[in-house]
């Protein structure tokens, strides 16, 4: 990551880390490794609490956030303000889609308040919308056009070919893709995933190894207005 940050001249790096612990959840140790390797903020998703030891860590951490629309009775926060390499404050909001993921609160119920809160600190706002359905992700990006800098989709592990800057100056991509082994079924050993699908029997999944790629999206914006000027999908082979 340090080399890629330099190559792409990245001022701030946000990583969705919800599958870091063998495909499910994240541990405090893994969060520290990802932050130490050059991430400024880590977002999470539907697997946030798969590793229970992350709960206490989320209460302490300003740099690791979980979807804002989880229960108010769980640890952590869904909005943080980080500082870019050039000193620009950047708000990062994490939301969970409601289609097929059934969060305790719909993202539409909380998004306005979160964006308002973020805008009190900075016009540069990045939303990680962690969702299954392309329709919901496109709808949220469209709803937030002109209100935030970028709406980047995560969760499906499949990078989409729709990076665009909308009329209001909001960059969006429906899914930023997966950093991990692409010779797989979204990260799982293909043979195991296929066996489960073909037979309907329980099969223990294992993380695949081959075809590792870093995938994501690179957004350029004006730090004074928060308007995006460009977005491009990033896809780099590392094995
Ligand atoms: Fe997910």
Coordinates of C-alpha atoms and ligand atoms in Angstrom, one line a residue:
X1 CA 0.0 0.0 0.0
X2 CA 2.7 2.6 0.7
X3 CA 4.1 2.1 -2.9
X4 CA 0.6 2.4 -4.4
X5 CA -0.1 5.5 -2.3
X6 CA 3.0 7.1 -3.7
X7 CA 2.4 6.0 -7.3
X8 CA -1.2 7.4 -7.3
X9 CA -0.3 10.4 -5.2
X10 CA -3.0 9.7 -2.7
X11 CA -3.7 12.3 0.1
X12 CA -6.1 10.1 2.0
X13 CA -6.8 6.4 1.9
X14 CA -10.0 4.6 3.1
X15 CA -10.1 0.8 3.3
X16 CA -13.2 -1.3 3.7
X17 CA -11.8 -3.9 6.1
X18 CA -14.8 -6.0 7.0
X19 CA -13.5 -9.2 5.4
X20 CA -9.9 -8.9 6.7
X21 CA -10.1 -11.7 9.2
X22 CA -10.2 -14.7 6.9
X23 CA -13.1 -13.4 5.0
X24 CA -15.3 -12.5 8.0
X25 CA -14.9 -9.4 10.2
X26 CA -11.8 -7.8 11.5
X27 CA -9.7 -8.0 14.6
X28 CA -8.0 -5.1 16.4
X29 CA -4.6 -6.6 15.4
X30 CA -5.6 -6.7 11.7
X31 CA -7.0 -3.1 11.9
X32 CA -3.7 -1.9 13.3
X33 CA -1.8 -3.7 10.5
X34 CA -4.0 -2.1 7.8
X35 CA -3.7 1.4 9.4
X36 CA 0.1 0.9 9.8
X37 CA 0.4 0.0 6.1
X38 CA -1.1 3.4 5.0
X39 CA -4.9 3.5 5.5
X40 CA -6.2 6.6 7.2
X41 CA -9.7 5.2 7.9
X42 CA -11.1 1.7 7.9
X43 CA -14.9 1.2 7.2
X44 CA -16.8 -2.0 7.9
X45 CA -20.1 -3.6 6.9
X46 CA -22.5 -6.4 7.6
X47 CA -19.7 -8.6 9.1
X48 CA -18.6 -5.9 11.6
X49 CA -19.1 -7.9 14.8
X50 CA -18.1 -11.4 13.5
X51 CA -15.0 -11.1 15.7
X52 CA -16.3 -10.1 19.1
X53 CA -13.0 -8.6 20.2
X54 CA -13.5 -5.7 17.8
X55 CA -16.3 -4.3 19.9
X56 CA -14.1 -2.6 22.6
X57 CA -11.7 -1.4 20.0
X58 CA -14.4 0.3 18.0
X59 CA -15.4 2.3 21.1
X60 CA -11.8 3.6 21.4
X61 CA -10.9 4.1 17.7
X62 CA -11.4 7.3 15.8
X63 CA -10.1 5.7 12.6
X64 CA -12.1 2.5 12.4
X65 CA -15.9 3.0 11.9
X66 CA -18.9 0.7 11.4
X67 CA -22.1 1.4 9.5
X68 CA -24.0 4.2 11.1
X69 CA -27.4 2.5 10.8
X70 CA -26.7 -0.4 13.1
X71 CA -28.4 -0.6 16.5
X72 CA -27.6 2.3 18.8
X73 CA -26.8 -0.4 21.4
X74 CA -23.6 -1.6 19.7
X75 CA -20.1 -0.2 19.9
X76 CA -18.5 2.3 17.6
X77 CA -19.5 5.1 15.3
X78 CA -20.5 5.6 11.7
X79 CA -18.9 8.9 11.0
X80 CA -15.3 10.2 11.5
X81 CA -13.3 13.2 10.5
X82 CA -9.8 12.4 9.3
X83 CA -7.0 14.7 8.1
X84 CA -5.5 14.3 4.6
X85 CA -1.8 14.4 3.9
X86 CA -2.3 18.1 2.9
X87 CA -4.2 19.0 6.1
X88 CA -7.7 18.9 4.6
X89 CA -10.4 17.5 7.0
X90 CA -12.2 14.7 5.3
X91 CA -15.4 13.2 6.7
X92 CA -16.0 9.5 6.2
X93 CA -19.5 8.0 6.6
X94 CA -20.2 4.3 6.6
X95 CA -23.8 3.1 5.8
X96 CA -25.3 -0.4 5.3
X97 CA -27.8 -0.9 2.5
X98 CA -31.2 -2.2 3.4
X99 CA -31.9 -4.5 0.5
X100 CA -31.0 -8.1 1.4
X101 CA -28.9 -7.0 4.4
X102 CA -31.7 -5.9 6.7
X103 CA -29.9 -3.4 9.0
X104 CA -31.8 -2.3 12.2
X105 CA -32.3 1.2 10.6
X106 CA -32.7 2.1 6.9
X107 CA -29.8 4.1 5.6
X108 CA -32.3 6.7 4.2
X109 CA -33.4 7.4 7.8
X110 CA -30.0 8.5 9.0
X111 CA -28.1 9.8 5.9
X112 CA -29.4 13.4 6.0
X113 CA -28.4 14.0 9.6
X114 CA -25.0 12.4 9.1
X115 CA -24.2 14.5 6.0
X116 CA -25.3 17.6 7.9
X117 CA -23.1 16.7 10.8
X118 CA -20.2 16.1 8.5
X119 CA -20.7 19.4 6.7
X120 CA -20.3 21.3 9.9
X121 CA -16.6 20.1 9.9
X122 CA -15.7 19.9 6.2
X123 CA -17.1 20.0 2.6
X124 CA -15.1 17.0 1.7
X125 CA -17.3 14.0 2.5
X126 CA -16.8 10.4 1.4
X127 CA -19.7 7.9 1.9
X128 CA -18.9 4.1 1.9
X129 CA -22.3 2.6 1.0
X130 CA -21.9 -1.1 1.9
X131 CA -24.8 -2.7 -0.1
X132 CA -25.8 -5.7 -2.1
X133 CA -28.2 -4.2 -4.6
X134 CA -26.9 -2.0 -7.5
X135 CA -30.3 -0.2 -7.6
X136 CA -30.0 1.0 -4.0
X137 CA -26.4 2.1 -4.4
X138 CA -27.2 4.0 -7.6
X139 CA -30.2 5.6 -5.9
X140 CA -28.1 6.7 -2.9
X141 CA -25.4 8.1 -5.1
X142 CA -28.0 10.0 -7.0
X143 CA -29.7 11.3 -3.9
X144 CA -26.4 12.6 -2.5
X145 CA -25.3 14.3 -5.7
X146 CA -24.1 17.7 -4.9
X147 CA -24.2 17.0 -1.1
X148 CA -21.0 14.9 -0.7
X149 CA -17.7 14.4 -2.6
X150 CA -18.0 10.7 -3.3
X151 CA -20.3 7.7 -2.8
X152 CA -18.3 4.5 -3.1
X153 CA -20.1 1.2 -3.0
X154 CA -18.6 -1.8 -1.3
X155 CA -19.7 -5.4 -0.3
X156 CA -20.2 -7.3 -3.5
X157 CA -16.4 -7.8 -4.2
X158 CA -17.0 -7.2 -7.9
X159 CA -15.8 -4.0 -9.3
X160 CA -18.3 -2.2 -11.4
X161 CA -17.7 -0.3 -14.7
X162 CA -19.6 2.8 -13.8
X163 CA -17.3 5.3 -12.2
X164 CA -18.7 8.7 -12.9
X165 CA -18.9 12.3 -11.6
X166 CA -22.5 13.4 -11.6
X167 CA -23.8 16.9 -12.5
X168 CA -23.7 18.1 -8.9
X169 CA -20.0 17.2 -8.4
X170 CA -20.3 13.8 -6.7
X171 CA -18.1 11.0 -7.7
X172 CA -19.6 7.5 -7.5
X173 CA -18.9 3.9 -8.3
X174 CA -21.5 1.1 -7.6
X175 CA -18.8 -1.2 -6.2
X176 CA -15.1 -0.5 -5.7
X177 CA -14.3 -4.2 -5.9
X178 CA -12.2 -6.6 -3.8
X179 CA -8.6 -6.5 -2.6
X180 CA -7.9 -10.2 -2.4
X181 CA -7.6 -13.4 -4.4
X182 CA -9.6 -13.2 -7.6
X183 CA -9.0 -16.8 -8.7
X184 CA -12.0 -17.6 -6.5
X185 CA -15.7 -17.0 -5.9
X186 CA -15.6 -13.6 -4.3
X187 CA -12.6 -14.6 -2.2
X188 CA -13.6 -18.2 -1.4
X189 CA -11.9 -21.3 -2.9
X190 CA -14.1 -21.8 -6.0
X191 CA -14.5 -25.5 -5.6
X192 CA -15.9 -25.1 -2.1
X193 CA -18.4 -22.4 -3.1
X194 CA -19.5 -24.4 -6.1
X195 CA -19.9 -27.5 -4.0
X196 CA -22.2 -25.7 -1.5
X197 CA -24.3 -24.2 -4.4
X198 CA -24.6 -27.5 -6.3
X199 CA -25.5 -29.7 -3.3
X200 CA -27.1 -27.3 -0.8
X201 CA -25.0 -29.0 1.9
X202 CA -23.0 -27.1 4.4
X203 CA -19.4 -26.7 3.3
X204 CA -16.7 -25.0 5.3
X205 CA -15.3 -22.1 3.2
X206 CA -11.6 -21.3 2.9
X207 CA -10.0 -18.2 1.6
X208 CA -8.5 -18.7 -1.9
X209 CA -4.9 -17.8 -2.7
X210 CA -4.4 -17.0 -6.3
X211 CA -4.8 -13.9 -8.5
X212 CA -4.5 -11.3 -5.8
X213 CA -5.4 -7.8 -6.8
X214 CA -5.8 -4.5 -5.1
X215 CA -9.1 -2.9 -6.3
X216 CA -10.6 0.4 -5.3
X217 CA -11.3 3.9 -6.7
X218 CA -9.3 7.1 -6.9
X219 CA -11.2 10.3 -6.5
X220 CA -9.9 13.8 -7.1
X221 CA -11.7 16.8 -5.6
X222 CA -11.5 20.5 -4.8
X223 CA -10.7 20.7 -1.0
X224 CA -12.4 24.1 -0.7
X225 CA -15.7 23.1 -2.2
X226 CA -15.7 19.3 -1.8
X227 CA -16.7 18.9 -5.4
X228 CA -15.2 15.9 -7.2
X229 CA -13.5 16.5 -10.5
X230 CA -12.7 12.9 -11.4
X231 CA -12.9 9.3 -10.4
X232 CA -11.3 6.2 -11.7
X233 CA -11.5 2.6 -10.8
X234 CA -8.1 1.2 -9.6
X235 CA -7.2 -2.4 -10.3
X236 CA -3.6 -3.6 -9.7
X237 CA -2.4 -7.2 -9.8
X238 CA 0.0 -8.1 -7.0
X239 CA 0.5 -11.9 -7.7
Ligands
LIG1 FE1 -20.2 -7.1 3.3

